[in-house]
Every structure is written in C-alpha cells, then in structure tokens.
Short mmCIF file of C-alpha atoms in Angstrom, two decimals:
data_model
loop_
_atom_site.label_atom_id
_atom_site.label_comp_id
_atom_site.label_asym_id
_atom_site.label_seq_id
_atom_site.Cartn_x
_atom_site.Cartn_y
_atom_site.Cartn_z
CA MET A 168 24.84 5.77 2.01
CA ARG A 169 24.92 2.13 3.07
CA MET A 170 27.57 0.94 0.61
CA PRO A 171 30.25 3.54 1.55
CA VAL A 172 29.70 2.66 5.22
CA LEU A 173 30.05 -1.06 4.51
CA CYS A 174 33.25 -0.38 2.56
CA PHE A 175 34.72 1.66 5.41
CA ILE A 176 33.84 -1.00 7.99
CA THR A 177 35.48 -3.76 5.95
CA ASN A 178 38.70 -1.79 5.38
CA ASN A 179 38.83 -0.47 8.93
CA GLN A 180 38.69 -3.88 10.54
CA GLY A 181 41.19 -5.31 8.09
CA MET A 182 43.76 -2.58 8.65
CA PHE A 183 43.23 -2.52 12.41
CA GLY A 184 43.62 -6.29 12.72
CA ALA A 185 46.67 -6.53 10.47
CA MET A 186 48.57 -3.78 12.28
CA MET A 187 47.96 -5.55 15.60
CA ILE A 188 49.54 -8.77 14.28
CA VAL A 189 52.25 -7.66 11.85
CA ASN A 190 54.98 -7.60 14.52
CA SER A 191 54.21 -11.12 15.72
CA PHE A 192 57.10 -13.10 14.25
CA PRO A 193 59.91 -10.61 13.45
CA ALA A 194 60.20 -9.46 17.08
CA GLU A 195 60.60 -13.04 18.32
CA ARG A 196 62.43 -14.58 15.38
CA MET A 197 65.89 -14.96 16.94
CA LEU A 198 64.54 -16.22 20.26
CA SER A 199 62.29 -18.70 18.50
CA LEU A 200 65.12 -19.99 16.30
CA ARG A 201 67.38 -20.55 19.34
CA GLU A 202 64.69 -22.36 21.30
CA ARG A 203 63.69 -24.52 18.34
CA ALA A 204 67.36 -25.36 17.70
CA SER A 205 67.73 -26.47 21.33
CA GLY A 206 64.70 -28.77 20.99
CA SER A 207 62.39 -26.83 23.32
CA TYR A 208 59.57 -27.06 20.78
CA ASN A 209 59.05 -27.42 17.05
CA ALA A 210 57.78 -24.89 14.54
CA SER A 211 54.26 -26.31 14.33
CA ALA A 212 53.72 -26.14 18.10
CA TYR A 213 55.00 -22.57 18.27
CA PHE A 214 52.90 -21.48 15.29
CA LEU A 215 49.72 -23.11 16.54
CA ALA A 216 50.08 -21.77 20.08
CA LYS A 217 50.93 -18.23 19.02
CA THR A 218 48.30 -17.86 16.30
CA THR A 219 45.58 -19.41 18.47
CA ALA A 220 46.34 -17.14 21.42
CA GLU A 221 46.48 -14.02 19.27
CA THR A 222 43.30 -14.92 17.40
CA ILE A 223 41.37 -15.42 20.65
CA MET A 224 42.71 -12.20 22.17
CA THR A 225 42.03 -9.99 19.15
CA ALA A 226 38.76 -11.50 17.85
CA VAL A 227 36.69 -9.85 20.56
CA TYR A 228 37.35 -6.35 19.16
CA PRO A 229 35.71 -6.80 15.71
CA ILE A 230 32.73 -8.53 17.32
CA ILE A 231 32.06 -5.66 19.73
CA PHE A 232 32.74 -3.12 16.97
CA ALA A 233 30.33 -4.82 14.56
CA VAL A 234 27.45 -5.01 17.04
CA ILE A 235 27.78 -1.37 18.09
CA VAL A 236 28.15 -0.06 14.52
CA TYR A 237 25.24 -2.15 13.22
CA LEU A 238 22.87 -0.75 15.82
CA LEU A 239 24.12 2.83 15.64
CA ILE A 240 23.91 3.09 11.86
CA GLY A 241 20.44 1.63 11.72
CA PHE A 242 20.85 -1.36 9.46
CA GLN A 243 17.91 -3.77 9.20
CA LEU A 244 16.93 -4.93 12.69
CA VAL A 245 16.77 -8.62 11.91
CA ALA A 246 18.65 -11.03 14.14
CA SER A 247 19.88 -13.23 11.28
CA LYS A 248 21.22 -10.20 9.40
CA LEU A 249 22.99 -8.92 12.50
CA PHE A 250 24.59 -12.34 13.01
CA LEU A 251 25.82 -12.51 9.40
CA PHE A 252 27.14 -8.95 9.59
CA VAL A 253 29.13 -9.71 12.76
CA TRP A 254 30.37 -12.99 11.28
CA PHE A 255 31.71 -11.39 8.10
CA VAL A 256 33.32 -8.49 9.96
CA LEU A 257 35.11 -11.14 12.03
CA LEU A 258 36.14 -12.91 8.82
CA ALA A 259 37.54 -9.62 7.50
CA HIS A 260 39.62 -9.40 10.65
CA LEU A 261 40.80 -13.01 10.34
CA ALA A 262 41.66 -12.65 6.65
CA ALA A 263 43.70 -9.50 7.23
CA THR A 264 45.50 -10.92 10.26
CA SER A 265 46.27 -14.08 8.29
CA LEU A 266 47.82 -11.96 5.57
CA ALA A 267 49.87 -10.07 8.17
CA LEU A 268 51.01 -13.36 9.73
CA ALA A 269 52.17 -14.65 6.34
CA VAL A 270 54.18 -11.52 5.64
CA SER A 271 55.63 -11.28 9.15
CA SER A 272 56.76 -14.91 9.02
CA ILE A 273 58.80 -14.20 5.90
CA ALA A 274 60.00 -10.62 6.49
CA ARG A 275 63.05 -10.51 8.73
CA ILE A 276 62.35 -7.14 10.34
CA THR A 277 59.15 -5.40 11.35
CA ASP A 278 59.69 -2.36 9.10
CA TYR A 279 59.71 -4.54 5.98
CA ALA A 280 56.64 -6.42 7.17
CA VAL A 281 54.69 -3.19 7.78
CA ILE A 282 55.53 -1.83 4.32
CA ILE A 283 54.58 -5.04 2.52
CA VAL A 284 51.37 -5.56 4.51
CA SER A 285 50.31 -1.96 3.91
CA LEU A 286 50.85 -2.38 0.17
CA LEU A 287 48.87 -5.63 0.03
CA LEU A 288 46.03 -4.17 2.09
CA GLU A 289 45.86 -1.15 -0.20
CA ILE A 290 45.62 -3.38 -3.26
CA SER A 291 42.87 -5.39 -1.57
CA ARG A 292 41.04 -2.17 -0.73
CA LEU A 293 41.23 -0.77 -4.26
CA PHE A 294 39.87 -4.02 -5.69
CA GLY A 295 37.36 -4.51 -2.89
CA GLY A 296 34.26 -3.91 -5.01
CA PHE A 297 33.42 -0.36 -3.93
CA TYR A 298 35.64 1.74 -6.21
CA LEU A 299 35.15 -0.69 -9.08
CA SER A 300 31.95 -2.70 -8.85
CA PRO A 301 31.91 -6.22 -10.34
CA LYS A 302 30.07 -4.89 -13.39
CA GLN A 303 32.68 -2.17 -14.02
CA LEU A 304 35.85 -4.19 -13.44
CA PRO A 305 38.05 -4.59 -16.55
CA LYS A 306 38.80 -8.22 -17.36
CA TYR A 307 42.56 -7.68 -17.22
CA PHE A 308 42.24 -6.87 -13.49
CA SER A 309 40.12 -9.90 -12.69
CA PHE A 310 43.04 -11.93 -11.29
CA ILE A 311 43.82 -9.21 -8.70
CA ASP A 312 40.15 -8.79 -7.91
CA ALA A 313 39.80 -12.54 -7.32
CA VAL A 314 42.35 -12.57 -4.47
CA SER A 315 41.07 -9.48 -2.66
CA TYR A 316 39.53 -10.66 0.61
CA VAL A 317 37.90 -7.22 0.95
CA LYS A 318 35.73 -7.89 -2.10
CA TYR A 319 34.16 -11.00 -0.61
CA VAL A 320 33.47 -9.40 2.77
CA TYR A 321 32.07 -6.25 1.16
CA THR A 322 29.90 -8.26 -1.25
CA ALA A 323 28.59 -10.54 1.50
CA ILE A 324 27.60 -7.78 3.93
CA GLY A 325 26.23 -5.76 1.00
CA LEU A 326 23.98 -8.62 -0.08
CA ASN A 327 23.02 -9.23 3.54
CA GLU A 328 21.92 -5.63 4.09
CA LEU A 329 20.34 -4.91 0.70
CA ASP A 330 18.30 -8.08 0.42
CA GLY A 331 14.71 -7.31 1.42
CA LEU A 332 15.47 -3.64 2.03
CA LYS A 333 12.68 -1.18 1.21
CA LEU A 334 13.53 2.48 0.64
CA VAL A 335 11.48 5.67 0.73
CA CYS A 336 12.68 8.90 -0.92
CA THR A 337 12.64 12.30 0.74
CA PRO A 338 11.11 15.15 -1.31
CA SER A 339 14.54 16.32 -2.45
CA GLU A 340 15.40 12.83 -3.76
CA LEU A 341 12.34 12.47 -6.00
CA ASP A 342 12.76 12.54 -9.77
CA PRO A 343 12.18 16.17 -10.85
CA ILE A 344 10.38 15.10 -14.03
CA ASP A 345 7.76 12.60 -12.89
CA GLY A 346 8.11 12.83 -9.10
CA SER A 347 8.90 9.13 -8.72
CA CYS A 348 11.43 7.63 -6.33
CA PRO A 349 14.42 6.37 -8.39
CA VAL A 350 15.44 3.67 -5.91
CA THR A 351 12.78 1.86 -3.90
CA SER A 352 14.53 -1.38 -2.93
CA GLY A 353 17.92 -2.79 -2.12
CA GLN A 354 17.56 -5.26 -4.98
CA GLN A 355 17.93 -2.39 -7.45
CA THR A 356 21.34 -1.58 -5.99
CA ILE A 357 22.35 -5.25 -6.06
CA ASP A 358 21.46 -5.46 -9.75
CA LYS A 359 23.11 -2.13 -10.56
CA LEU A 360 26.43 -3.04 -8.93
CA GLY A 361 26.36 -6.68 -9.99
CA LEU A 362 26.78 -7.95 -6.44
CA ASN A 363 24.72 -11.04 -7.13
CA TYR A 364 27.49 -12.66 -9.19
CA ILE A 365 28.23 -14.70 -6.04
CA SER A 366 26.13 -15.74 -3.06
CA ILE A 367 26.77 -15.03 0.62
CA GLY A 368 27.63 -18.70 1.06
CA GLY A 369 30.08 -18.46 -1.84
CA CYS A 370 31.77 -15.48 -0.19
CA PHE A 371 32.10 -17.46 3.04
CA GLY A 372 33.66 -20.39 1.20
CA VAL A 373 36.21 -18.23 -0.60
CA LEU A 374 37.16 -16.41 2.61
CA LEU A 375 37.60 -19.69 4.46
CA ILE A 376 39.90 -21.02 1.73
CA TYR A 377 41.79 -17.70 1.70
CA ILE A 378 42.37 -17.77 5.47
CA VAL A 379 43.53 -21.40 5.49
CA PHE A 380 45.80 -20.92 2.46
CA VAL A 381 47.45 -17.74 3.73
CA ARG A 382 47.98 -19.23 7.19
CA ALA A 383 49.61 -22.24 5.56
CA ILE A 384 52.03 -19.82 3.87
CA ALA A 385 52.64 -18.22 7.26
CA TYR A 386 53.54 -21.61 8.74
CA LEU A 387 55.87 -22.47 5.88
CA GLY A 388 57.58 -19.10 6.21
CA LEU A 389 58.07 -19.66 9.92
CA ARG A 390 59.28 -23.19 9.35
CA TYR A 391 61.80 -22.58 6.59
CA VAL A 392 62.95 -18.92 6.82
CA LYS A 393 65.86 -19.21 9.21
CA ASN A 394 67.33 -15.72 9.34
#
C-alpha cells in the first residue's frame, strides 16, 4: 500500500500549494502596473519580493505535513530517509506553486488561472508514474511524461522508501500453491515498476531545473503582459 500513499501525498501537496498561490498576480495586476508605471519599483523587485515572501510563508505547511504523515504511516524509521521524504514533498510544493505563479502571471483574471492550473496539474497527476509506471508508458506519451513534476517527486520518494525495505507476508498473502511470499523486498517493486530508470539525485536535478525554468516564465509573464 506504500505506492498509492506516496502518490496521494505528492498530488495532495501539489494541488494544495498551487491553489494557495494561483491568485497571486491577477488580483494585484492593475495596482502593480500603476505603481511600476509611476516608477515606485520595477518588475524584478516586485516579483522577487512577492515570490520570496509567499514561498517562506507557505513552505512550512508541507514540511509539517510530511513529518506527521511519515511517522503516522510507518515508513522506514531512518533519519536520512525522513529527511529526503520531507525534502521532496517540499519540492513538490515548490514545483506546483511555481507552475501556478507562471500561469497567474499570464492569465488576466483569477478564474482563467484556476482553470488552466487545474488542467496542468491533472495532466501532471495522470503522468506522475502511478497510473502508468515507467515500464508501461507508451513512447508517444514520453514527452508529456518528461515534464510532469509529479513523476520525479513520486519516483524519488518511492526509491527512498523502497530501497532496503524488507517485507513479511501475512498468511492470507502467501502464494496458495507453494506457500511462499510473493514480495519480500522493496527492490522487487522497484524492478517491477521500473523506478530505477533515474536516481534520486537525478530527480532532484530535474525538479530544480523545472522550478527555475517555470519561475523564469512567471517573471517574463509579469514583466511583459501588461493587461
């Protein structure tokens, strides 16, 4: 049951974070344009101040959530694994909020921003690695799969939890023919799903690039979309 839980956690924090941020720029667009036109500040100063403040204020929620959920569910009680889990849940939050910032900087009203963000988050969720594992994904969907931030978070926390995991079957889970336990380690699940096509470090690198790239789009939208 670990993989469905990891999928839910990744999607939950992404959706929660994005909906907190999606109204950031549309609600203040006209005021910001007037103040920038009067020379009060430039677009880069406004963008940096607003995104930094909102990131600091909202980042505490996924951290608290991740620690509580990790301990309640009973994942492996290893400090390094807990740290990586919390870190990638935070990255899921940052990736989703970055996406919401990019959309809200371009969309002129909040309603449009909410619709577009919801659509993009749903696409990311569907290609997040749970419904279609890397081994099952058709090649013609690979380009969509490659830009789903959910996939990299899900893969990273999946590798983190499954690596070194030992499993014991209950009597009802034993093979009815020979009485053996069909799954005895997390490595079997990793191999079955094909999660080891990328490392945890690789997932971190991709997510970092994703966050920086999408936030750059958000800045450009804020800078050049005038109405």
